[in-house]
Amino acid sequence: MAFWLYKSEPFKFSWAMLKAKGAAGEQWDGVRNYLARNNMRAMQIGDKGFFYHSNEGLEVVGITEVCALAHPDTTTDDPRWECVDIRAVCDMPRPVSLKDVKANPKLAEMSLVKSMRLSVQPVTHEEYLEVCRMGGLENPPV
């Protein structure tokens, strides 16, 4: 099991929009960064992740799950770009702000702090549990 963080501007694709897709989920398309693409290639069905509202909100708002392995991104004809499908698992009871993540010494090495621009980031198991704790998830889905 691996853990991830997906960044999205809420006016383009929000947590509410992902939740509305239900169990089928949605492809995480439009990523045009090789490292982010390679992160998606490494994902497995059932991997959990954070849905992070970027630019507006700047907070982790929900937990996601990979529901389809890497496949061609349907938003381009360029075969270099792939994506996974993710679905919403649960809301974060209390959104966890970037400010709070940066203030937590346990999260000082988190990609969200170190690699701000990367749209699909790895999260360690310890970071996942700490952010879930901060967000009020007593029994985080794993």
mmCIF file of C-alpha atoms in Angstrom:
data_model
loop_
_atom_site.group_PDB
_atom_site.id
_atom_site.type_symbol
_atom_site.label_atom_id
_atom_site.label_comp_id
_atom_site.label_asym_id
_atom_site.label_seq_id
_atom_site.Cartn_x
_atom_site.Cartn_y
_atom_site.Cartn_z
ATOM 1 C CA MET A 1 0.000 0.000 0.000
ATOM 2 C CA ALA A 2 1.294 3.425 -0.967
ATOM 3 C CA PHE A 3 -0.087 6.873 -0.201
ATOM 4 C CA TRP A 4 -0.359 9.934 -2.437
ATOM 5 C CA LEU A 5 -1.505 13.537 -2.617
ATOM 6 C CA TYR A 6 -3.452 14.940 -5.584
ATOM 7 C CA LYS A 7 -3.583 18.699 -6.049
ATOM 8 C CA SER A 8 -6.453 20.381 -7.850
ATOM 9 C CA GLU A 9 -7.715 23.908 -8.153
ATOM 10 C CA PRO A 10 -11.283 23.691 -6.836
ATOM 11 C CA PHE A 11 -12.712 25.902 -9.590
ATOM 12 C CA LYS A 12 -11.429 23.363 -12.168
ATOM 13 C CA PHE A 13 -12.119 20.099 -10.312
ATOM 14 C CA SER A 14 -13.146 20.088 -6.672
ATOM 15 C CA TRP A 15 -13.546 17.498 -3.955
ATOM 16 C CA ALA A 16 -17.329 17.863 -4.318
ATOM 17 C CA MET A 17 -17.025 17.047 -8.026
ATOM 18 C CA LEU A 18 -15.009 13.903 -7.291
ATOM 19 C CA LYS A 19 -17.542 12.803 -4.666
ATOM 20 C CA ALA A 20 -20.327 13.294 -7.218
ATOM 21 C CA LYS A 21 -18.617 10.745 -9.514
ATOM 22 C CA GLY A 22 -19.356 8.016 -6.966
ATOM 23 C CA ALA A 23 -17.724 4.584 -6.995
ATOM 24 C CA ALA A 24 -16.719 4.882 -10.661
ATOM 25 C CA GLY A 25 -14.405 7.761 -9.817
ATOM 26 C CA GLU A 26 -12.703 9.952 -12.380
ATOM 27 C CA GLN A 27 -9.453 9.882 -14.318
ATOM 28 C CA TRP A 28 -6.782 12.176 -12.899
ATOM 29 C CA ASP A 29 -6.002 13.683 -16.274
ATOM 30 C CA GLY A 30 -4.148 16.671 -17.617
ATOM 31 C CA VAL A 31 -0.911 15.991 -15.728
ATOM 32 C CA ARG A 32 2.048 17.071 -17.865
ATOM 33 C CA ASN A 33 4.967 16.514 -15.533
ATOM 34 C CA TYR A 34 7.121 13.402 -15.913
ATOM 35 C CA LEU A 35 7.673 12.880 -12.181
ATOM 36 C CA ALA A 36 3.937 13.168 -11.458
ATOM 37 C CA ARG A 37 3.205 10.777 -14.346
ATOM 38 C CA ASN A 38 5.773 8.314 -13.009
ATOM 39 C CA ASN A 39 4.130 8.538 -9.587
ATOM 40 C CA MET A 40 0.841 7.523 -11.213
ATOM 41 C CA ARG A 41 2.541 4.642 -13.019
ATOM 42 C CA ALA A 42 3.678 3.349 -9.610
ATOM 43 C CA MET A 43 0.180 3.368 -8.112
ATOM 44 C CA GLN A 44 -1.778 0.227 -7.289
ATOM 45 C CA ILE A 45 -5.499 -0.383 -6.944
ATOM 46 C CA GLY A 46 -6.561 0.577 -3.422
ATOM 47 C CA ASP A 47 -3.718 3.015 -2.743
ATOM 48 C CA LYS A 48 -5.060 5.863 -0.616
ATOM 49 C CA GLY A 49 -4.344 9.534 -1.003
ATOM 50 C CA PHE A 50 -5.235 13.061 -0.047
ATOM 51 C CA PHE A 51 -7.313 15.399 -2.179
ATOM 52 C CA TYR A 52 -5.751 18.832 -1.802
ATOM 53 C CA HIS A 53 -7.369 22.075 -2.919
ATOM 54 C CA SER A 54 -4.574 24.210 -4.355
ATOM 55 C CA ASN A 55 -4.517 27.963 -5.002
ATOM 56 C CA GLU A 56 -7.926 28.410 -3.356
ATOM 57 C CA GLY A 57 -8.276 26.854 0.082
ATOM 58 C CA LEU A 58 -4.779 25.356 0.329
ATOM 59 C CA GLU A 59 -5.960 22.395 2.377
ATOM 60 C CA VAL A 60 -6.398 18.632 2.429
ATOM 61 C CA VAL A 61 -10.150 18.087 2.216
ATOM 62 C CA GLY A 62 -10.626 14.363 1.622
ATOM 63 C CA ILE A 63 -9.281 10.846 1.234
ATOM 64 C CA THR A 64 -9.119 9.186 -2.184
ATOM 65 C CA GLU A 65 -8.493 5.688 -3.494
ATOM 66 C CA VAL A 66 -6.974 4.505 -6.765
ATOM 67 C CA CYS A 67 -9.668 2.596 -8.672
ATOM 68 C CA ALA A 68 -7.954 2.118 -12.080
ATOM 69 C CA LEU A 69 -4.288 1.628 -12.880
ATOM 70 C CA ALA A 70 -2.289 3.942 -15.141
ATOM 71 C CA HIS A 71 -3.735 4.172 -18.642
ATOM 72 C CA PRO A 72 -3.545 6.630 -21.557
ATOM 73 C CA ASP A 73 -4.793 10.112 -20.662
ATOM 74 C CA THR A 74 -7.853 10.681 -22.860
ATOM 75 C CA THR A 75 -7.305 14.461 -22.871
ATOM 76 C CA THR A 76 -4.318 14.134 -25.239
ATOM 77 C CA ASP A 77 -3.188 12.118 -28.255
ATOM 78 C CA ASP A 78 0.385 12.166 -26.945
ATOM 79 C CA PRO A 79 1.187 8.602 -25.788
ATOM 80 C CA ARG A 80 3.693 9.862 -23.196
ATOM 81 C CA TRP A 81 0.910 10.968 -20.832
ATOM 82 C CA GLU A 82 -0.957 8.556 -18.625
ATOM 83 C CA CYS A 83 -3.261 8.856 -15.651
ATOM 84 C CA VAL A 84 -5.006 6.779 -13.009
ATOM 85 C CA ASP A 85 -8.615 6.863 -11.911
ATOM 86 C CA ILE A 86 -9.399 7.840 -8.331
ATOM 87 C CA ARG A 87 -12.571 7.945 -6.279
ATOM 88 C CA ALA A 88 -13.585 9.703 -3.090
ATOM 89 C CA VAL A 89 -13.438 7.595 0.084
ATOM 90 C CA CYS A 90 -14.312 10.067 2.849
ATOM 91 C CA ASP A 91 -14.244 13.705 3.842
ATOM 92 C CA MET A 92 -11.550 15.030 6.114
ATOM 93 C CA PRO A 93 -13.610 15.951 9.228
ATOM 94 C CA ARG A 94 -11.453 19.077 9.611
ATOM 95 C CA PRO A 95 -9.613 20.252 6.497
ATOM 96 C CA VAL A 96 -5.850 20.375 7.126
ATOM 97 C CA SER A 97 -4.338 23.615 5.886
ATOM 98 C CA LEU A 98 -0.953 24.015 4.262
ATOM 99 C CA LYS A 99 -0.100 26.413 7.086
ATOM 100 C CA ASP A 100 -0.770 23.667 9.651
ATOM 101 C CA VAL A 101 1.212 21.099 7.646
ATOM 102 C CA LYS A 102 4.194 23.474 7.481
ATOM 103 C CA ALA A 103 3.930 24.173 11.221
ATOM 104 C CA ASN A 104 4.105 20.480 12.142
ATOM 105 C CA PRO A 105 7.733 19.314 12.593
ATOM 106 C CA LYS A 106 6.653 15.727 11.874
ATOM 107 C CA LEU A 107 5.778 16.856 8.336
ATOM 108 C CA ALA A 108 8.889 18.940 7.591
ATOM 109 C CA GLU A 109 10.058 16.492 4.903
ATOM 110 C CA MET A 110 6.632 15.995 3.299
ATOM 111 C CA SER A 111 6.553 16.552 -0.466
ATOM 112 C CA LEU A 112 3.763 19.094 0.018
ATOM 113 C CA VAL A 113 6.281 21.211 1.919
ATOM 114 C CA LYS A 114 9.325 20.428 -0.243
ATOM 115 C CA SER A 115 7.837 20.048 -3.773
ATOM 116 C CA MET A 116 5.025 22.564 -3.809
ATOM 117 C CA ARG A 117 4.482 22.544 -7.570
ATOM 118 C CA LEU A 118 4.206 18.787 -8.099
ATOM 119 C CA SER A 119 0.556 17.879 -8.771
ATOM 120 C CA VAL A 120 0.792 14.191 -7.810
ATOM 121 C CA GLN A 121 3.062 13.521 -4.841
ATOM 122 C CA PRO A 122 4.061 10.553 -2.703
ATOM 123 C CA VAL A 123 3.131 10.599 0.986
ATOM 124 C CA THR A 124 4.809 8.334 3.534
ATOM 125 C CA HIS A 125 2.699 6.123 5.787
ATOM 126 C CA GLU A 126 3.727 8.205 8.806
ATOM 127 C CA GLU A 127 2.796 11.475 7.029
ATOM 128 C CA TYR A 128 -0.542 9.979 6.007
ATOM 129 C CA LEU A 129 -1.363 9.004 9.579
ATOM 130 C CA GLU A 130 -0.252 12.393 10.955
ATOM 131 C CA VAL A 131 -2.332 14.427 8.479
ATOM 132 C CA CYS A 132 -5.316 12.162 9.162
ATOM 133 C CA ARG A 133 -4.835 12.731 12.910
ATOM 134 C CA MET A 134 -4.668 16.486 12.340
ATOM 135 C CA GLY A 135 -7.875 16.287 10.302
ATOM 136 C CA GLY A 136 -9.774 14.378 12.976
ATOM 137 C CA LEU A 137 -9.826 10.950 11.303
ATOM 138 C CA GLU A 138 -9.542 8.535 14.216
ATOM 139 C CA ASN A 139 -9.556 5.410 12.048
ATOM 140 C CA PRO A 140 -8.106 6.479 8.695
ATOM 141 C CA PRO A 141 -8.789 4.227 5.745
ATOM 142 C CA VAL A 142 -5.715 2.211 4.769
#
